[in-house]
């Protein structure tokens, strides 16, 4: 058991990521505001649908604002709670907007002592018939958005398009991190092999790479499922998706190459060199090219991942361990392949 | 042994085929219910199937090795 502790550790960490990642509730959010587009100079009633909300617990203490920027916000005149998931807000929209545009989007902010503050970005669009920014400036109040509540509980952030799928951060993303760690270790073994031509190092590299490819394919599949319900299609020919597929194909050729040699020494040497080449091409494919153009994927062009928008501290508590857990599981799987190949070689040598 | 694996694989794919078909049909409503929670379920199921594929792969390679040992003796 002394030698196997890290395998158990990997399993325990992955299990922890499953339990924590699935059981922790999301923060209260706003699903939609109806109607989403209103006109100026009217009294409008917005029906706001909440998610994980408990509006009845905060009957008279609910507050709501339509916020344009840090200087302009309009407080709701009346807040009427229908049930836990539905609240009706009444706003008196002034006759003119404080901007030179016909349409302006407003962020809806709802604050409740029971649930904390929730936000619907660009939730309401206000249209004006005639433009008069000066009149609008005087008409729009700057309601004080102060003393927002925060719910004291362990929760994950609520994002409108993502919803519960934010949990996929613990199942889709760590696969890629683990894949990368496995590929780096494989390159280290390939370099080691080229230094002293020990067959075992090359076999280690091959085993680690094969598990890395499995993780990569799983990452692509899980990413496609996630994309279907957030981007709208399994495969949007997004630069990140395409380049990853190309990278994995290059890695796939590594095994085609290995299978095409009879002489084991030649096979080991050439595939070690190819492995280094494959890893060198993977970095620009995965991490440079997607950053140069527009992509739907976080972490690519104009879409920064790992800001506080994507990952808060509660998520980090699950996300980082998940990387370690999947890496350990991957090393375990690679060791099984390696040991089996060792046995085969010993058998053939006899 | 190899036959058994093949059989298991066919059964698995036969079992999964109607499931994926069903999923595609009711996709929009079902997958979007409960704040898209079932997307997470599908992702975890995909990872699980991936691990099963690894097991099948390992099983087949081990079977081949066992056969080699039998021939060797």
CSV table of C-alpha atoms in Angstrom, one decimal:
chain,number,residue,atom,x,y,z
A,1,UNK,CA,0.0,0.0,0.0
A,2,UNK,CA,3.0,2.3,0.7
A,3,UNK,CA,3.8,2.5,-3.0
A,4,UNK,CA,0.2,3.0,-4.1
A,5,UNK,CA,-0.9,6.0,-2.0
A,6,UNK,CA,-0.9,8.4,-4.9
A,7,UNK,CA,-3.4,6.3,-6.8
A,8,UNK,CA,-5.8,6.4,-3.9
A,9,UNK,CA,-5.1,10.1,-3.5
A,10,UNK,CA,-6.0,10.6,-7.2
A,11,UNK,CA,-9.3,8.7,-6.8
A,12,UNK,CA,-10.2,10.6,-3.6
A,13,UNK,CA,-9.5,14.0,-5.2
A,14,UNK,CA,-11.5,13.2,-8.3
A,15,UNK,CA,-14.4,11.9,-6.1
A,16,UNK,CA,-14.1,15.1,-4.1
A,17,UNK,CA,-14.4,17.2,-7.3
A,18,UNK,CA,-17.5,15.2,-8.3
A,19,UNK,CA,-19.2,15.7,-4.9
A,20,UNK,CA,-18.3,19.3,-4.3
A,21,UNK,CA,-18.8,20.2,-7.9
A,22,UNK,CA,-22.3,18.7,-8.1
A,23,UNK,CA,-23.6,19.4,-4.6
A,24,UNK,CA,-22.7,23.0,-4.1
A,25,UNK,CA,-25.6,25.3,-5.1
A,26,UNK,CA,-25.4,28.2,-7.5
A,27,UNK,CA,-25.9,31.8,-6.4
A,28,UNK,CA,-29.2,33.4,-6.9
A,29,UNK,CA,-29.5,34.7,-10.4
A,30,UNK,CA,-32.0,36.4,-12.7
A,31,UNK,CA,-33.1,34.3,-15.7
A,32,UNK,CA,-35.0,37.0,-17.6
A,33,UNK,CA,-36.8,40.3,-17.4
A,34,UNK,CA,-40.1,40.6,-19.3
A,35,UNK,CA,-40.5,42.8,-21.4
A,36,UNK,CA,-36.9,43.0,-22.3
A,37,UNK,CA,-37.4,46.2,-24.3
A,38,UNK,CA,-39.3,49.2,-23.2
A,39,UNK,CA,-39.9,52.8,-24.3
A,40,UNK,CA,-39.1,56.1,-22.6
A,41,UNK,CA,-41.6,58.3,-20.8
A,42,UNK,CA,-43.7,55.3,-19.6
A,43,UNK,CA,-44.4,53.5,-16.4
A,44,UNK,CA,-43.2,50.0,-17.1
A,45,UNK,CA,-43.8,46.8,-15.2
A,46,UNK,CA,-41.0,44.2,-15.5
A,47,UNK,CA,-41.7,40.6,-14.6
A,48,UNK,CA,-38.4,39.2,-13.3
A,49,UNK,CA,-37.8,35.5,-13.2
A,50,UNK,CA,-35.3,34.4,-10.5
A,51,UNK,CA,-33.1,31.3,-10.3
A,52,UNK,CA,-32.4,29.7,-6.9
A,53,UNK,CA,-34.2,32.8,-5.4
A,54,UNK,CA,-36.3,33.1,-2.3
A,55,UNK,CA,-38.1,36.4,-2.9
A,56,UNK,CA,-40.9,35.7,-0.4
A,57,UNK,CA,-38.3,35.6,2.4
A,58,UNK,CA,-37.4,39.3,1.8
A,59,UNK,CA,-40.9,40.6,1.0
A,60,UNK,CA,-40.5,44.3,1.7
A,61,UNK,CA,-36.8,44.6,1.7
A,62,UNK,CA,-36.2,43.8,-2.0
A,63,UNK,CA,-34.6,46.6,-4.0
A,64,UNK,CA,-34.1,46.9,-7.7
A,65,UNK,CA,-32.3,49.2,-10.1
A,66,UNK,CA,-31.8,49.7,-13.8
A,67,UNK,CA,-28.1,50.7,-14.1
A,68,UNK,CA,-26.5,52.3,-17.1
A,69,UNK,CA,-23.1,53.1,-15.8
A,70,UNK,CA,-21.5,54.1,-12.6
A,71,UNK,CA,-23.2,57.5,-12.6
A,72,UNK,CA,-26.7,56.7,-13.8
A,73,UNK,CA,-29.1,54.3,-12.1
A,74,UNK,CA,-32.9,54.3,-11.8
A,75,UNK,CA,-34.4,52.7,-8.7
A,76,UNK,CA,-37.7,50.7,-8.9
A,77,UNK,CA,-40.7,52.6,-7.6
A,78,UNK,CA,-42.5,49.5,-6.6
A,79,UNK,CA,-41.4,45.9,-5.9
A,80,UNK,CA,-44.1,43.3,-5.8
A,81,UNK,CA,-43.2,39.7,-4.9
A,82,UNK,CA,-45.4,37.1,-6.6
A,83,UNK,CA,-43.7,34.0,-5.4
A,84,UNK,CA,-40.1,32.8,-4.7
A,85,UNK,CA,-39.2,32.8,-8.4
A,86,UNK,CA,-41.2,35.8,-9.7
A,87,UNK,CA,-41.1,39.5,-8.8
A,88,UNK,CA,-42.8,42.4,-10.5
A,89,UNK,CA,-40.9,45.7,-10.7
A,90,UNK,CA,-42.4,49.0,-11.6
A,91,UNK,CA,-40.1,51.7,-13.1
A,92,UNK,CA,-40.9,55.2,-14.1
A,93,UNK,CA,-38.8,55.7,-17.2
A,94,UNK,CA,-38.0,59.4,-17.9
A,95,UNK,CA,-38.9,60.8,-21.3
A,96,UNK,CA,-35.3,61.1,-22.6
A,97,UNK,CA,-32.2,59.0,-22.3
A,98,UNK,CA,-28.9,60.6,-21.2
A,99,UNK,CA,-27.2,59.3,-24.4
A,100,UNK,CA,-27.1,60.2,-28.1
A,101,UNK,CA,-28.4,56.8,-29.1
A,102,UNK,CA,-31.9,55.6,-29.8
A,103,UNK,CA,-31.4,52.4,-27.8
A,104,UNK,CA,-29.5,51.9,-24.6
A,105,UNK,CA,-29.1,48.7,-22.7
A,106,UNK,CA,-29.5,48.7,-18.9
A,107,UNK,CA,-28.3,46.2,-16.3
A,108,UNK,CA,-30.9,45.0,-13.9
A,109,UNK,CA,-29.8,44.7,-10.3
A,110,UNK,CA,-31.9,43.1,-7.7
A,111,UNK,CA,-30.9,43.1,-4.0
A,112,UNK,CA,-32.4,40.9,-1.4
A,113,UNK,CA,-31.3,40.3,2.2
A,114,UNK,CA,-32.2,36.6,1.8
A,115,UNK,CA,-30.4,35.9,-1.5
A,116,UNK,CA,-27.8,38.6,-1.8
A,117,UNK,CA,-27.5,40.8,-4.9
A,118,UNK,CA,-28.1,39.4,-8.4
A,119,UNK,CA,-27.4,41.0,-11.8
A,120,UNK,CA,-28.8,40.6,-15.3
A,121,UNK,CA,-26.3,42.2,-17.7
A,122,UNK,CA,-28.0,44.1,-20.6
A,123,UNK,CA,-31.3,42.8,-19.2
A,124,UNK,CA,-33.5,45.7,-20.4
A,125,UNK,CA,-33.2,47.8,-23.6
A,126,UNK,CA,-34.8,51.3,-23.5
A,127,UNK,CA,-35.8,52.9,-26.8
A,128,UNK,CA,-36.4,56.6,-27.2
A,129,UNK,CA,-38.2,58.3,-30.1
A,130,UNK,CA,-36.3,61.6,-30.1
A,131,UNK,CA,-32.8,62.2,-28.9
A,132,UNK,CA,-32.0,64.9,-26.3
A,133,UNK,CA,-29.1,63.9,-24.2
A,134,UNK,CA,-29.1,67.2,-22.2
A,135,UNK,CA,-32.7,66.7,-21.0
A,136,UNK,CA,-31.9,63.1,-20.4
A,137,UNK,CA,-29.0,64.0,-18.1
A,138,UNK,CA,-31.2,66.0,-15.9
A,139,UNK,CA,-34.0,63.5,-16.0
A,140,UNK,CA,-32.0,60.4,-15.1
A,141,UNK,CA,-31.3,60.1,-11.4
A,142,UNK,CA,-28.3,58.6,-9.9
A,143,UNK,CA,-29.9,56.3,-7.4
A,144,UNK,CA,-27.5,55.1,-4.7
A,145,UNK,CA,-26.8,51.4,-5.1
A,146,UNK,CA,-25.4,50.9,-1.7
A,147,UNK,CA,-25.4,48.3,1.1
A,148,UNK,CA,-25.8,45.4,-1.3
A,149,UNK,CA,-26.3,42.1,0.5
A,150,UNK,CA,-24.1,39.1,0.1
A,151,UNK,CA,-25.4,35.6,0.9
A,152,UNK,CA,-23.3,33.9,3.5
A,153,UNK,CA,-23.1,30.4,1.9
A,154,UNK,CA,-20.7,28.3,-0.2
A,155,UNK,CA,-22.0,28.8,-3.7
A,156,UNK,CA,-20.8,28.9,-7.3
A,157,UNK,CA,-21.4,32.0,-9.4
A,158,UNK,CA,-24.5,32.3,-11.6
A,159,UNK,CA,-23.9,33.2,-15.2
A,160,UNK,CA,-26.8,33.7,-17.5
A,161,UNK,CA,-25.8,31.5,-20.5
A,162,UNK,CA,-24.0,29.0,-18.5
A,163,UNK,CA,-26.5,28.3,-15.7
A,164,UNK,CA,-25.6,25.0,-14.0
A,165,UNK,CA,-23.2,24.1,-16.8
A,166,UNK,CA,-20.6,26.3,-15.0
A,167,UNK,CA,-19.9,23.1,-13.1
A,168,UNK,CA,-18.4,21.7,-16.3
A,169,UNK,CA,-15.3,23.8,-15.3
A,170,UNK,CA,-14.4,20.9,-13.0
A,171,UNK,CA,-14.9,18.1,-15.6
A,172,UNK,CA,-14.0,19.6,-19.0
A,173,UNK,CA,-11.1,22.0,-18.1
A,174,UNK,CA,-9.0,19.8,-15.8
A,175,UNK,CA,-8.9,17.1,-18.5
A,176,UNK,CA,-6.9,19.6,-20.7
A,177,UNK,CA,-4.6,20.6,-17.8
A,178,UNK,CA,-4.0,17.0,-17.0
A,179,UNK,CA,-3.4,16.2,-20.7
A,180,UNK,CA,-0.9,19.0,-20.8
A,181,UNK,CA,1.0,17.7,-17.7
A,182,UNK,CA,1.0,14.2,-19.2
A,183,UNK,CA,2.4,15.5,-22.5
A,184,UNK,CA,5.1,17.5,-20.7
A,185,UNK,CA,6.1,14.4,-18.8
A,186,UNK,CA,6.2,12.4,-22.0
A,187,UNK,CA,8.5,15.0,-23.6
A,188,UNK,CA,10.8,14.8,-20.5
A,189,UNK,CA,11.0,11.0,-21.0
A,190,UNK,CA,11.6,11.4,-24.7
A,191,UNK,CA,14.5,13.8,-24.0
A,192,UNK,CA,15.8,11.3,-21.4
A,193,UNK,CA,15.6,8.6,-24.1
A,194,UNK,CA,17.6,10.6,-26.5
A,195,UNK,CA,20.3,11.2,-23.9
A,196,UNK,CA,21.1,7.5,-23.2
A,197,UNK,CA,18.8,5.5,-25.6
A,198,UNK,CA,17.2,3.6,-22.8
A,199,UNK,CA,14.1,1.8,-24.2
A,200,UNK,CA,12.1,2.1,-21.0
A,201,UNK,CA,12.1,5.9,-21.2
A,202,UNK,CA,10.6,5.8,-24.7
A,203,UNK,CA,7.9,3.4,-23.5
A,204,UNK,CA,7.1,5.7,-20.6
A,205,UNK,CA,6.7,8.5,-23.1
A,206,UNK,CA,4.4,6.4,-25.3
A,207,UNK,CA,2.3,5.4,-22.4
A,208,UNK,CA,1.9,8.9,-21.0
A,209,UNK,CA,1.1,10.2,-24.5
A,210,UNK,CA,-1.6,7.7,-25.1
A,211,UNK,CA,-3.4,8.6,-21.9
A,212,UNK,CA,-2.9,12.3,-22.8
A,213,UNK,CA,-4.6,11.7,-26.1
A,214,UNK,CA,-7.5,9.9,-24.4
A,215,UNK,CA,-7.9,13.0,-22.2
A,216,UNK,CA,-7.6,15.2,-25.2
A,217,UNK,CA,-10.4,13.3,-27.0
A,218,UNK,CA,-12.5,13.4,-23.9
A,219,UNK,CA,-11.9,17.1,-23.6
A,220,UNK,CA,-13.0,17.6,-27.2
A,221,UNK,CA,-16.2,15.5,-26.6
A,222,UNK,CA,-17.1,17.1,-23.3
A,223,UNK,CA,-16.3,20.5,-24.9
A,224,UNK,CA,-18.6,19.7,-27.8
A,225,UNK,CA,-21.5,18.7,-25.5
A,226,UNK,CA,-21.0,21.9,-23.5
A,227,UNK,CA,-20.8,24.0,-26.7
A,228,UNK,CA,-24.0,22.5,-28.0
A,229,UNK,CA,-25.9,24.1,-25.1
A,230,UNK,CA,-24.0,27.4,-24.8
A,231,UNK,CA,-22.7,28.2,-28.2
A,232,UNK,CA,-25.5,26.4,-30.1
A,233,UNK,CA,-23.7,23.7,-32.0
A,234,UNK,CA,-21.5,20.7,-31.2
A,235,UNK,CA,-18.8,22.0,-33.6
A,236,UNK,CA,-18.9,25.6,-34.5
A,237,UNK,CA,-15.5,25.5,-36.4
A,238,UNK,CA,-14.2,27.8,-33.8
A,239,UNK,CA,-10.5,28.4,-34.0
A,240,UNK,CA,-9.9,26.8,-30.6
A,241,UNK,CA,-11.8,23.6,-31.6
A,242,UNK,CA,-10.2,23.3,-35.0
A,243,UNK,CA,-6.6,23.9,-33.7
A,244,UNK,CA,-7.1,21.4,-30.9
A,245,UNK,CA,-8.4,18.8,-33.4
A,246,UNK,CA,-5.3,19.5,-35.5
A,247,UNK,CA,-3.0,19.2,-32.5
A,248,UNK,CA,-4.6,15.9,-31.5
A,249,UNK,CA,-4.2,14.6,-35.0
A,250,UNK,CA,-0.5,15.4,-34.9
A,251,UNK,CA,-0.3,13.5,-31.7
A,252,UNK,CA,-2.3,10.6,-33.3
A,253,UNK,CA,0.3,10.4,-36.0
A,254,UNK,CA,2.8,9.6,-33.2
A,255,UNK,CA,1.3,6.2,-32.8
A,256,UNK,CA,1.0,5.6,-36.5
A,257,UNK,CA,4.7,6.4,-36.7
A,258,UNK,CA,5.5,4.0,-33.8
A,259,UNK,CA,3.6,1.2,-35.5
A,260,UNK,CA,5.5,1.6,-38.8
A,261,UNK,CA,9.0,0.5,-37.5
A,262,UNK,CA,10.3,-3.0,-37.2
A,263,UNK,CA,13.6,-2.2,-35.5
A,264,UNK,CA,12.8,-1.3,-31.9
A,265,UNK,CA,15.8,1.1,-31.5
A,266,UNK,CA,15.0,3.0,-34.6
A,267,UNK,CA,11.4,3.2,-33.6
A,268,UNK,CA,12.2,4.5,-30.1
A,269,UNK,CA,14.6,7.1,-31.4
A,270,UNK,CA,12.5,8.5,-34.2
A,271,UNK,CA,9.3,8.6,-32.1
A,272,UNK,CA,11.1,10.4,-29.3
A,273,UNK,CA,12.2,13.1,-31.8
A,274,UNK,CA,8.6,13.2,-33.2
A,275,UNK,CA,7.1,13.5,-29.7
A,276,UNK,CA,9.2,16.6,-29.0
A,277,UNK,CA,8.1,18.0,-32.4
A,278,UNK,CA,4.5,17.3,-31.7
A,279,UNK,CA,4.6,19.0,-28.3
A,280,UNK,CA,6.3,22.0,-29.8
A,281,UNK,CA,3.5,22.4,-32.3
A,282,UNK,CA,0.8,21.8,-29.7
A,283,UNK,CA,1.6,25.0,-27.8
A,284,UNK,CA,1.0,27.5,-30.6
A,285,UNK,CA,-2.0,25.5,-31.8
A,286,UNK,CA,-3.7,25.5,-28.4
A,287,UNK,CA,-2.5,28.6,-26.7
A,288,UNK,CA,-1.2,31.1,-29.4
A,289,UNK,CA,-3.3,30.9,-32.5
A,290,UNK,CA,-6.7,31.1,-30.7
A,291,UNK,CA,-5.5,34.2,-28.9
A,292,UNK,CA,-4.7,35.9,-32.1
A,293,UNK,CA,-8.2,35.7,-33.6
A,294,UNK,CA,-11.7,35.9,-32.3
A,295,UNK,CA,-13.0,32.8,-30.6
A,296,UNK,CA,-16.0,31.8,-28.6
A,297,UNK,CA,-13.8,29.9,-26.2
A,298,UNK,CA,-12.7,31.6,-23.0
A,299,UNK,CA,-9.0,32.2,-22.9
A,300,UNK,CA,-8.9,33.0,-26.6
A,301,UNK,CA,-9.0,36.3,-28.5
A,302,UNK,CA,-10.8,39.1,-26.7
A,303,UNK,CA,-12.2,36.6,-24.2
A,304,UNK,CA,-10.0,36.3,-21.2
A,305,UNK,CA,-10.3,33.2,-19.0
A,306,UNK,CA,-9.4,32.8,-15.4
A,307,UNK,CA,-10.4,36.3,-14.5
A,308,UNK,CA,-12.8,36.7,-11.6
A,309,UNK,CA,-15.6,36.4,-14.2
A,310,UNK,CA,-14.9,32.8,-14.8
A,311,UNK,CA,-13.5,31.4,-11.6
A,312,UNK,CA,-14.1,32.7,-8.1
A,313,UNK,CA,-12.4,31.4,-5.0
A,314,UNK,CA,-15.1,28.8,-4.3
A,315,UNK,CA,-14.6,27.4,-7.8
A,316,UNK,CA,-10.9,27.3,-7.3
A,317,UNK,CA,-11.4,25.1,-4.3
A,318,UNK,CA,-12.8,22.4,-6.6
A,319,UNK,CA,-11.0,23.2,-9.9
A,320,UNK,CA,-7.4,23.0,-8.9
A,321,UNK,CA,-7.7,19.8,-6.9
A,322,UNK,CA,-9.6,18.3,-9.9
A,323,UNK,CA,-6.5,19.0,-12.1
A,324,UNK,CA,-4.2,17.2,-9.6
A,325,UNK,CA,-6.7,14.3,-9.3
A,326,UNK,CA,-7.1,13.7,-13.0
A,327,UNK,CA,-3.3,14.0,-13.5
A,328,UNK,CA,-2.7,11.3,-10.8
A,329,UNK,CA,-5.4,9.1,-12.4
A,330,UNK,CA,-3.8,9.6,-15.8
A,331,UNK,CA,-0.3,8.7,-14.5
A,332,UNK,CA,-1.9,5.5,-13.0
A,333,UNK,CA,-3.5,4.6,-16.3
A,334,UNK,CA,-0.2,5.3,-18.1
A,335,UNK,CA,1.7,3.1,-15.6
A,336,UNK,CA,-0.7,0.2,-16.4
A,337,UNK,CA,0.1,0.5,-20.1
A,338,UNK,CA,3.8,0.9,-19.5
A,339,UNK,CA,4.0,-2.2,-17.2
A,340,UNK,CA,2.1,-4.2,-19.7
A,341,UNK,CA,4.4,-3.2,-22.5
A,342,UNK,CA,7.4,-4.0,-20.3
A,343,UNK,CA,6.0,-7.5,-19.8
A,344,UNK,CA,5.5,-7.9,-23.5
A,345,UNK,CA,9.1,-7.0,-24.2
A,346,UNK,CA,10.5,-9.3,-21.6
A,347,UNK,CA,8.4,-12.1,-23.1
A,348,UNK,CA,9.7,-11.4,-26.7
A,349,UNK,CA,13.3,-11.1,-25.5
A,350,UNK,CA,13.2,-14.6,-23.9
B,1,UNK,CA,-11.9,-13.5,-24.3
B,2,UNK,CA,-11.6,-11.3,-27.3
B,3,UNK,CA,-15.0,-12.5,-28.5
B,4,UNK,CA,-16.5,-11.6,-25.1
B,5,UNK,CA,-15.0,-8.1,-25.4
B,6,UNK,CA,-16.4,-7.6,-28.9
B,7,UNK,CA,-19.8,-8.8,-27.7
B,8,UNK,CA,-19.7,-6.4,-24.8
B,9,UNK,CA,-18.8,-3.6,-27.1
B,10,UNK,CA,-21.6,-4.3,-29.5
B,11,UNK,CA,-24.1,-4.5,-26.6
B,12,UNK,CA,-22.8,-1.3,-25.3
B,13,UNK,CA,-23.2,0.5,-28.6
B,14,UNK,CA,-26.6,-1.0,-29.2
B,15,UNK,CA,-27.6,0.2,-25.7
B,16,UNK,CA,-26.2,3.7,-26.4
B,17,UNK,CA,-27.6,4.1,-29.9
B,18,UNK,CA,-31.3,4.6,-29.0
B,19,UNK,CA,-30.3,6.7,-26.0
B,20,UNK,CA,-28.4,9.2,-28.2
B,21,UNK,CA,-31.3,9.2,-30.7
B,22,UNK,CA,-33.7,10.0,-27.9
B,23,UNK,CA,-31.5,12.7,-26.5
B,24,UNK,CA,-31.3,14.4,-29.9
B,25,UNK,CA,-35.1,14.5,-30.2
B,26,UNK,CA,-36.0,16.0,-26.8
B,27,UNK,CA,-32.7,17.9,-26.7
B,28,UNK,CA,-33.9,21.5,-26.4
B,29,UNK,CA,-36.4,21.1,-23.7
B,30,UNK,CA,-34.9,18.3,-21.6
B,31,UNK,CA,-31.3,19.5,-21.7
B,32,UNK,CA,-32.3,23.0,-20.9
B,33,UNK,CA,-34.5,22.1,-17.9
B,34,UNK,CA,-33.2,22.7,-14.4
B,35,UNK,CA,-30.7,25.3,-15.4
B,36,UNK,CA,-29.1,23.0,-18.0
B,37,UNK,CA,-28.0,20.6,-15.3
B,38,UNK,CA,-28.3,17.7,-17.7
B,39,UNK,CA,-25.5,19.1,-19.8
B,40,UNK,CA,-23.2,18.5,-16.8
B,41,UNK,CA,-24.7,14.9,-16.5
B,42,UNK,CA,-23.9,14.3,-20.2
B,43,UNK,CA,-20.4,15.6,-19.7
B,44,UNK,CA,-19.7,13.3,-16.8
B,45,UNK,CA,-21.3,10.4,-18.7
B,46,UNK,CA,-18.9,11.1,-21.6
B,47,UNK,CA,-15.9,11.0,-19.3
B,48,UNK,CA,-17.1,7.7,-17.8
B,49,UNK,CA,-17.6,6.2,-21.2
B,50,UNK,CA,-14.0,7.4,-22.0
B,51,UNK,CA,-12.7,5.5,-19.0
B,52,UNK,CA,-14.6,2.4,-20.0
B,53,UNK,CA,-13.1,2.6,-23.5
B,54,UNK,CA,-9.7,2.7,-21.8
B,55,UNK,CA,-10.6,-0.4,-19.8
B,56,UNK,CA,-11.7,-2.2,-23.0
B,57,UNK,CA,-8.4,-1.2,-24.7
B,58,UNK,CA,-6.3,-2.5,-21.8
B,59,UNK,CA,-8.4,-5.7,-21.6
B,60,UNK,CA,-7.8,-6.4,-25.3
B,61,UNK,CA,-4.1,-5.8,-25.1
B,62,UNK,CA,-3.8,-8.0,-22.0
B,63,UNK,CA,-5.7,-10.7,-23.8
B,64,UNK,CA,-3.3,-10.6,-26.6
B,65,UNK,CA,-0.4,-10.8,-24.2
B,66,UNK,CA,-1.9,-13.8,-22.5
B,67,UNK,CA,-2.4,-15.5,-25.8
B,68,UNK,CA,1.3,-14.9,-26.6
B,69,UNK,CA,2.3,-16.4,-23.3
B,70,UNK,CA,0.2,-19.5,-24.0
B,71,UNK,CA,1.8,-19.9,-27.4
B,72,UNK,CA,5.2,-19.4,-25.9
B,73,UNK,CA,5.0,-22.2,-23.4
